[in-house]
Backbone as JSON, one array per atom type, in Angstrom:
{
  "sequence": "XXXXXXXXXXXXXXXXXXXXXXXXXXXXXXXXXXXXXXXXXXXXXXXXXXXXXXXXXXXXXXXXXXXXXXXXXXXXXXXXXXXXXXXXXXXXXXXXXXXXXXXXXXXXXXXXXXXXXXXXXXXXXXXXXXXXXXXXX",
  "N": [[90.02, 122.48, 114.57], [92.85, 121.67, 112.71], [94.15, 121.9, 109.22], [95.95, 120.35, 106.86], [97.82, 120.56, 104.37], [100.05, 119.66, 101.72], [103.05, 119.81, 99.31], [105.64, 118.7, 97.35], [108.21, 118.58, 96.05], [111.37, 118.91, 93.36], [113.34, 121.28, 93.66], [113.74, 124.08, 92.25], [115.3, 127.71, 91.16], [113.32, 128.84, 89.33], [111.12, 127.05, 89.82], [110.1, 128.62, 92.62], [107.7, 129.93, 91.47], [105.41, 128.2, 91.42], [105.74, 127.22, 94.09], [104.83, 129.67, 95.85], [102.31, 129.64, 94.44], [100.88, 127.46, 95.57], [101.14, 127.83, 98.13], [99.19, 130.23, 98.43], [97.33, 129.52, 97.23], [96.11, 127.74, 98.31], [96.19, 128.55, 101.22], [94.68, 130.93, 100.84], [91.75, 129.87, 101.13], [91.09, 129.79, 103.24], [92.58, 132.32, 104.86], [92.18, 135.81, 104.67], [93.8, 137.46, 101.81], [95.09, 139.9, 102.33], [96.18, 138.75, 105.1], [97.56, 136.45, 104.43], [99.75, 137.5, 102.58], [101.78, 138.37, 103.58], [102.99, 136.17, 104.78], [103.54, 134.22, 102.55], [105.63, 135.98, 101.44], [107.36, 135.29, 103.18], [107.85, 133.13, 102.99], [108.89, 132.75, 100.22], [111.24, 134.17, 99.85], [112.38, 132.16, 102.22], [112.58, 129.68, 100.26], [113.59, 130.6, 98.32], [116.3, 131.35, 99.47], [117.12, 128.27, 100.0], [117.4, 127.14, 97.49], [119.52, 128.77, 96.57], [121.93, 128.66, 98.51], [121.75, 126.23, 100.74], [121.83, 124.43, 97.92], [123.43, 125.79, 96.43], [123.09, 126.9, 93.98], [121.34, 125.27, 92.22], [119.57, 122.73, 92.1], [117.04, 120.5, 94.13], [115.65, 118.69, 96.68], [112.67, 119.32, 98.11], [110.17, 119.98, 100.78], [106.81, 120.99, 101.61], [104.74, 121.72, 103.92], [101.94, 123.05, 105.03], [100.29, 123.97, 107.6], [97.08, 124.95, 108.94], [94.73, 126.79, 110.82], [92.46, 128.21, 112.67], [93.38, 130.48, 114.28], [95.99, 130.82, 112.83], [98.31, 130.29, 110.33], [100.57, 128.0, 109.93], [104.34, 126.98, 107.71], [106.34, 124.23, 106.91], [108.88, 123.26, 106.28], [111.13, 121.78, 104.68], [114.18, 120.39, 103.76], [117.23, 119.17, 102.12], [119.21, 120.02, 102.22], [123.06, 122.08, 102.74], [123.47, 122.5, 106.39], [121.52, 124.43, 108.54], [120.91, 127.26, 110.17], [118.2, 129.3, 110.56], [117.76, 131.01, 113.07], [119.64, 131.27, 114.11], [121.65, 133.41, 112.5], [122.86, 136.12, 112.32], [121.96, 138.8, 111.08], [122.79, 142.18, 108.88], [123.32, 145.15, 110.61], [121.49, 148.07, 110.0], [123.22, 150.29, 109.58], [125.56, 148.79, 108.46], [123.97, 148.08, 106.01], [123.53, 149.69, 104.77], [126.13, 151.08, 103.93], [126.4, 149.0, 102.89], [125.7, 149.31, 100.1], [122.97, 148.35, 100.39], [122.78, 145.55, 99.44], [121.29, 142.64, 98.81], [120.59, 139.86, 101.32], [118.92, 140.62, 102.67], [116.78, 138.84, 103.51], [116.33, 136.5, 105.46], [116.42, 138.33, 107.81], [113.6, 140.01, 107.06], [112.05, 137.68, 107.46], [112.06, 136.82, 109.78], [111.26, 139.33, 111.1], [108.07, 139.3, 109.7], [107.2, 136.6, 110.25], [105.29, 135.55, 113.1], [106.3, 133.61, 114.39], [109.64, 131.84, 114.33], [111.12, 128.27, 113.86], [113.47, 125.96, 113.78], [114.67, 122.74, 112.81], [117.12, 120.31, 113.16], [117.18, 117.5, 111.28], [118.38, 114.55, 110.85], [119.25, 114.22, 107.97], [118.35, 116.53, 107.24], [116.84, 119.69, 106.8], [114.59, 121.34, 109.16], [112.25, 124.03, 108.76], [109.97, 126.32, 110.19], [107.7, 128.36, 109.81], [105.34, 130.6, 111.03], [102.74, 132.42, 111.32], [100.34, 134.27, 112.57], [96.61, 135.03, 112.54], [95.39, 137.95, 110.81], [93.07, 139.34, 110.81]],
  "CA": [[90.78, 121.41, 113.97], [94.26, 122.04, 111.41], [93.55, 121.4, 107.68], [96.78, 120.45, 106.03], [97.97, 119.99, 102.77], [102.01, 119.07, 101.76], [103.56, 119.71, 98.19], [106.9, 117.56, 97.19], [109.0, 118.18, 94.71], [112.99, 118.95, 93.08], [113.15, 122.7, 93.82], [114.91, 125.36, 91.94], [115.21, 129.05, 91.47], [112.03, 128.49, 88.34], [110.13, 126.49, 90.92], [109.57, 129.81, 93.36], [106.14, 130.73, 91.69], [104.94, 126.74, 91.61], [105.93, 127.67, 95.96], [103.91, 130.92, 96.21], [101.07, 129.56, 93.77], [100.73, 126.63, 96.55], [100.49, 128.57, 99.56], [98.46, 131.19, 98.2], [95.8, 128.8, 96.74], [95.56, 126.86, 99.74], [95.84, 129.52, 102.62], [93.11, 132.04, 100.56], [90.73, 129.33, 101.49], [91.18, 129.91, 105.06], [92.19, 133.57, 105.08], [92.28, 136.82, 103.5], [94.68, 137.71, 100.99], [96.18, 141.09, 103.68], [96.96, 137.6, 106.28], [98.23, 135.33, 103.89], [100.91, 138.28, 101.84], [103.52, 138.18, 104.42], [103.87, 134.55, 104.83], [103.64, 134.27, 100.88], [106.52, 136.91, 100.74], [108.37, 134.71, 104.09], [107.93, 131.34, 102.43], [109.37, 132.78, 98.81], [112.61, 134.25, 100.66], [113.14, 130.77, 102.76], [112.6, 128.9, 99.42], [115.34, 131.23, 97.45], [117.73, 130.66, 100.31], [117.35, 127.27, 100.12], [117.74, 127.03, 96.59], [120.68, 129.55, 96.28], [122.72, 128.71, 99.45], [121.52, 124.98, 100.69], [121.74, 123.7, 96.98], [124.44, 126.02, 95.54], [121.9, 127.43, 92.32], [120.88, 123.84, 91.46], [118.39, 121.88, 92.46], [117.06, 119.72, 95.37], [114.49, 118.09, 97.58], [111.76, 120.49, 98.79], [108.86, 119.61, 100.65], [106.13, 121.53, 102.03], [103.32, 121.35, 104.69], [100.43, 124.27, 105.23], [98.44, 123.51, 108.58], [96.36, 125.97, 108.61], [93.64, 126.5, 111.89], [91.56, 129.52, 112.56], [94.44, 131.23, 114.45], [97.38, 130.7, 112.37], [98.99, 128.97, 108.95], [102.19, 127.5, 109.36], [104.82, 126.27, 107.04], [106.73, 123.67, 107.22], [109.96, 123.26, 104.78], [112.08, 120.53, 104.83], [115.19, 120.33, 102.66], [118.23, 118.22, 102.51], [120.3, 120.7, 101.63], [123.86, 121.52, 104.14], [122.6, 122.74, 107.72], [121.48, 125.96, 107.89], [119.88, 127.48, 111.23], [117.68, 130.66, 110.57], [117.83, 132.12, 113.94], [121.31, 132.01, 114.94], [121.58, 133.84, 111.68], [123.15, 137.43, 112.24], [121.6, 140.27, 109.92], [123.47, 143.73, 108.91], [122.47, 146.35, 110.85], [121.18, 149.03, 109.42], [124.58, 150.88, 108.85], [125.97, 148.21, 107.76], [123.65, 147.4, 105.22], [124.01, 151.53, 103.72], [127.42, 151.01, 103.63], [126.71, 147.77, 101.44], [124.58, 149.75, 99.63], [121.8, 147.47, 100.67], [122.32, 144.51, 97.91], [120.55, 141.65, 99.59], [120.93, 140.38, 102.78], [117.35, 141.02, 103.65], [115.65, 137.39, 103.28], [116.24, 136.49, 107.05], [115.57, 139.5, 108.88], [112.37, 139.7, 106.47], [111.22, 136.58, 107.94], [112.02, 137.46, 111.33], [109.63, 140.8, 111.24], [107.01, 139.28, 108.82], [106.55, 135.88, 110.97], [105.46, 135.64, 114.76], [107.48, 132.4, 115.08], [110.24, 130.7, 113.29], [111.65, 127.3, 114.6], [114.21, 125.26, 112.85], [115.79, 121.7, 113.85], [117.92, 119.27, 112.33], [116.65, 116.25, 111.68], [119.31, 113.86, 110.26], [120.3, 115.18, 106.53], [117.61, 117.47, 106.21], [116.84, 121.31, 107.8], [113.2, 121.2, 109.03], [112.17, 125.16, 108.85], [109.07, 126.2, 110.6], [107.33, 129.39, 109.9], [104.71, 131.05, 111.94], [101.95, 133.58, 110.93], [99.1, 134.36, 113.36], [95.7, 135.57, 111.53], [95.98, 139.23, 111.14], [92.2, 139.86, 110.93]],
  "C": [[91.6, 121.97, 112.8], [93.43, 121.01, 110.42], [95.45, 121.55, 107.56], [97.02, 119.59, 105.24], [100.12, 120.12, 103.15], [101.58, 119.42, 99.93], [105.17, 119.77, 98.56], [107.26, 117.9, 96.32], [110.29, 118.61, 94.61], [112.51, 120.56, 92.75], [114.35, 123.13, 92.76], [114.55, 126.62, 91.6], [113.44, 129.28, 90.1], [111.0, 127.95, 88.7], [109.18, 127.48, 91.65], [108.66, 129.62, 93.1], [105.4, 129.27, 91.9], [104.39, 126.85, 93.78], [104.53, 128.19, 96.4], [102.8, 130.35, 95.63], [100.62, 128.57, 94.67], [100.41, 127.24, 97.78], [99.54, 129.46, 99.46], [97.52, 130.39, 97.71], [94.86, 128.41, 97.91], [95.27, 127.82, 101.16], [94.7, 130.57, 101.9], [91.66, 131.48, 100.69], [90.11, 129.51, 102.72], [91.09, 131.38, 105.32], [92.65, 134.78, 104.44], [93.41, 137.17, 103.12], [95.64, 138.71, 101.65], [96.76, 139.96, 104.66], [97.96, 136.83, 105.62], [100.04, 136.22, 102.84], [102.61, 138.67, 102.77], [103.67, 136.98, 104.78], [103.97, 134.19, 102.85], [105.34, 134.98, 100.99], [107.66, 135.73, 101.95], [108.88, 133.6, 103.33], [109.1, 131.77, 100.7], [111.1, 132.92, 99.29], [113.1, 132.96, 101.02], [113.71, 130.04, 101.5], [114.01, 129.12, 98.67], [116.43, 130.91, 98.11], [118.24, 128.92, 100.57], [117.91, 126.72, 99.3], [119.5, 127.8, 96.12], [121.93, 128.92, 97.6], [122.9, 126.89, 99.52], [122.02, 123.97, 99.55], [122.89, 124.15, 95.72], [123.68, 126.51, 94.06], [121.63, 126.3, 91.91], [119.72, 123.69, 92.1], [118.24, 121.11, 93.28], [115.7, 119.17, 96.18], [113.59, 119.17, 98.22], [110.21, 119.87, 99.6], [108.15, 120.37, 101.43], [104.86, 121.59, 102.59], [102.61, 122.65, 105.19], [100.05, 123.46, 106.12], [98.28, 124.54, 108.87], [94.71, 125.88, 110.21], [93.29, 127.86, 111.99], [92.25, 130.15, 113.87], [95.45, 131.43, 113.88], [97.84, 130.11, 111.33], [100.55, 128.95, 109.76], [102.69, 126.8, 108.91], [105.5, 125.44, 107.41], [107.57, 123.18, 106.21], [110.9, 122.48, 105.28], [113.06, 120.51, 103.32], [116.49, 119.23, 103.1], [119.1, 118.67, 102.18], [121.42, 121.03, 103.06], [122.51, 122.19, 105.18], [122.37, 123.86, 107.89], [120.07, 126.85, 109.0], [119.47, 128.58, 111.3], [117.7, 131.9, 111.29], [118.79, 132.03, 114.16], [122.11, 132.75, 113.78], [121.8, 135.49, 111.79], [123.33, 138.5, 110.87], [122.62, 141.35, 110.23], [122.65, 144.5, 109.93], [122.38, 147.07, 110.39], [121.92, 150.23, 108.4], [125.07, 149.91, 108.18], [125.68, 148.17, 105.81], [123.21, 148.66, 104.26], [125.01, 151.25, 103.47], [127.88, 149.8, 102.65], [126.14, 148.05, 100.65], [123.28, 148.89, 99.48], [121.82, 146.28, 99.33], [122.45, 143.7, 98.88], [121.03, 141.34, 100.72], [119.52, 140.62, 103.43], [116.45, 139.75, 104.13], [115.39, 137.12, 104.76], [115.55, 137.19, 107.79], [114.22, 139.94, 108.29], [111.62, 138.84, 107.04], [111.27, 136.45, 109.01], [110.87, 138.3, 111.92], [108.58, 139.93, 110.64], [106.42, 138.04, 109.52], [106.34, 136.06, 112.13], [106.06, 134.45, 115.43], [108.0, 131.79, 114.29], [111.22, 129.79, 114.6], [112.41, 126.34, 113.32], [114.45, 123.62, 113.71], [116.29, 120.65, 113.0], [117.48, 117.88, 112.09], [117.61, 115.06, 110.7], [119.98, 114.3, 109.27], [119.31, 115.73, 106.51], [117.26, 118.77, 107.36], [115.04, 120.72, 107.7], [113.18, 122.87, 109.7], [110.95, 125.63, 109.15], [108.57, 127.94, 110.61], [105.56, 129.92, 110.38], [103.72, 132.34, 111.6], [100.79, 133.21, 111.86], [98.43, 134.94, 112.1], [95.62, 137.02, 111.98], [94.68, 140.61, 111.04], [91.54, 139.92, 112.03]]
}
């Protein structure tokens, strides 16, 4: 049986650790700190892009759901910020991203490698962002 918890609130770039201190409280109940450090590091990325891109450096609607079952946590991020679809989302490649001398640009393809499933879908004004971590013990 899924255990989940939700935290609500007006996001911004000062918010982040409020994010991470939420998922990391709640998923170290469930599972060890090596399972839970790459969705921690996925979820902080989504959040920044949401805040920086979605919201323009301001502020905005955030809300967040942990279900959590003895295969898997996943998040669940809802914003109302514009539309903004993760996977059809084309990263640098590799050259590229030498030749930009690598200044950011990574958040995506970070959360690509670091989850085993991301799902997005529109749901009227708001992005619903779905991230995916199997247990890694």
């Amino acid at each position: 049986m899924a255990s989940e918890f939700s935290l609500t609130l007006n996001v911004s770039g000062q918010r982040l650790p409020v994010i991470r201190a939420f998922v990391v409280t709640v998923a170290s109940l469930y599972f060890s700190r090596d399972s839970i450090h790459p969705l921690e590091m996925c979820v902080n990325e989504m959040c920044e892009n949401i805040v920086r891109h979605a919201y323009n450096g301001g502020s905005g609607y955030l809300k967040i759901r942990l279900k959590i079952d003895a295969r898997k946590m996943s998040v669940i991020i809802i914003d109302r910020g514009e539309k903004f679809d993760p996977r059809e989302y084309r990263h640098m490649t590799n050259r590229e991203l030498v030749e930009n001398e690598i200044k950011g640009k990574l958040g995506i393809r970070t959360i690509k490698v670091m989850c085993n499933r991301l799902q997005y879908e529109r749901l009227k004004n708001k992005n619903k962002t779905v991230l995916i971590r199997k247990r890694s013990e």
